[in-house]
Coordinates of C-alpha atoms in Angstrom, one line a residue:
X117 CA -2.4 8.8 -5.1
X118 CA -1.1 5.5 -6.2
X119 CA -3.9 4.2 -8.0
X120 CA -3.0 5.6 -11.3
X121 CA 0.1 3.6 -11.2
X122 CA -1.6 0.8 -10.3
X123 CA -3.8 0.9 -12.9
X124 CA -1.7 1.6 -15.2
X125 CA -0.2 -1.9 -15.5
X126 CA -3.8 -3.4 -16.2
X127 CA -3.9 -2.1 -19.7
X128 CA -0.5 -4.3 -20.8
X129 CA -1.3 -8.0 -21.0
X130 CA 2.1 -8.6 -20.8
X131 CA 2.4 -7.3 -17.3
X132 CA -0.5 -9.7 -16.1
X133 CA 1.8 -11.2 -13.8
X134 CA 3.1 -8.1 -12.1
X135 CA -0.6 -6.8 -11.9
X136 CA -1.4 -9.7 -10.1
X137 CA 1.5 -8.9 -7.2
X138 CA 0.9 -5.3 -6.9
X139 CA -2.6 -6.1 -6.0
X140 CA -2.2 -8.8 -3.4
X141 CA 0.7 -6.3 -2.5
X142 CA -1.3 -3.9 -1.8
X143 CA -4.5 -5.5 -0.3
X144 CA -1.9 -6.6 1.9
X145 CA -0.7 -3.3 3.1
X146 CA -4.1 -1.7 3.0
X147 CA -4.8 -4.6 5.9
X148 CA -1.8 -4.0 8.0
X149 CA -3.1 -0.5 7.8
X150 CA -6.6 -1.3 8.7
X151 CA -5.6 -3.5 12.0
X152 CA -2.7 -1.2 13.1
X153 CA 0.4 -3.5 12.4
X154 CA 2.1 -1.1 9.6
X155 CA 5.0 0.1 11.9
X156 CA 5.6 2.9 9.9
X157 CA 1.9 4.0 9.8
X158 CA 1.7 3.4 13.8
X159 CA 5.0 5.4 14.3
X160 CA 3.9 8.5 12.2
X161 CA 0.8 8.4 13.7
X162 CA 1.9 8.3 17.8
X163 CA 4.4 11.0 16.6
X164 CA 1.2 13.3 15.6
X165 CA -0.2 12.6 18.4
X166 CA 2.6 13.2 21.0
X167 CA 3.5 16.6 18.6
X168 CA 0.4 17.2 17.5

C-alpha cells in the first residue's frame, strides 16, 4: 500500500536525498520483517495466533 508514496518522491530531483533514505529505510524494515526481529510484526502476529 505504501509504494505509491514511495514512488512518488522519485519523480522530484529535488528530493533525491530523501528518496535515497526511504529506500534503505525500508529495505531495512522489509529485512527485520523477513528474519522475525520487527517486534511489532512478531507481537501482532503471536496475538493471531493465541486469538486466532
Amino acid at each position: 500500500m505504501m509504494e505509491p508514496v514511495f514512488e512518488s518522491y522519485k519523480a522530484d530531483k529535488d528530493l533525491i536525498e530523501i528518496t535515497k533514505y526511504i529506500e534503505s529505510r525500508k529495505q531495512e524494515e522489509y529485512q527485520k520483517i523477513i528474519s522475525g526481529t520487527n517486534v511489532e510484526v512478531e507481537k501482532r502476529y503471536n496475538r493471531y495466533i493465541d486469538y486466532g
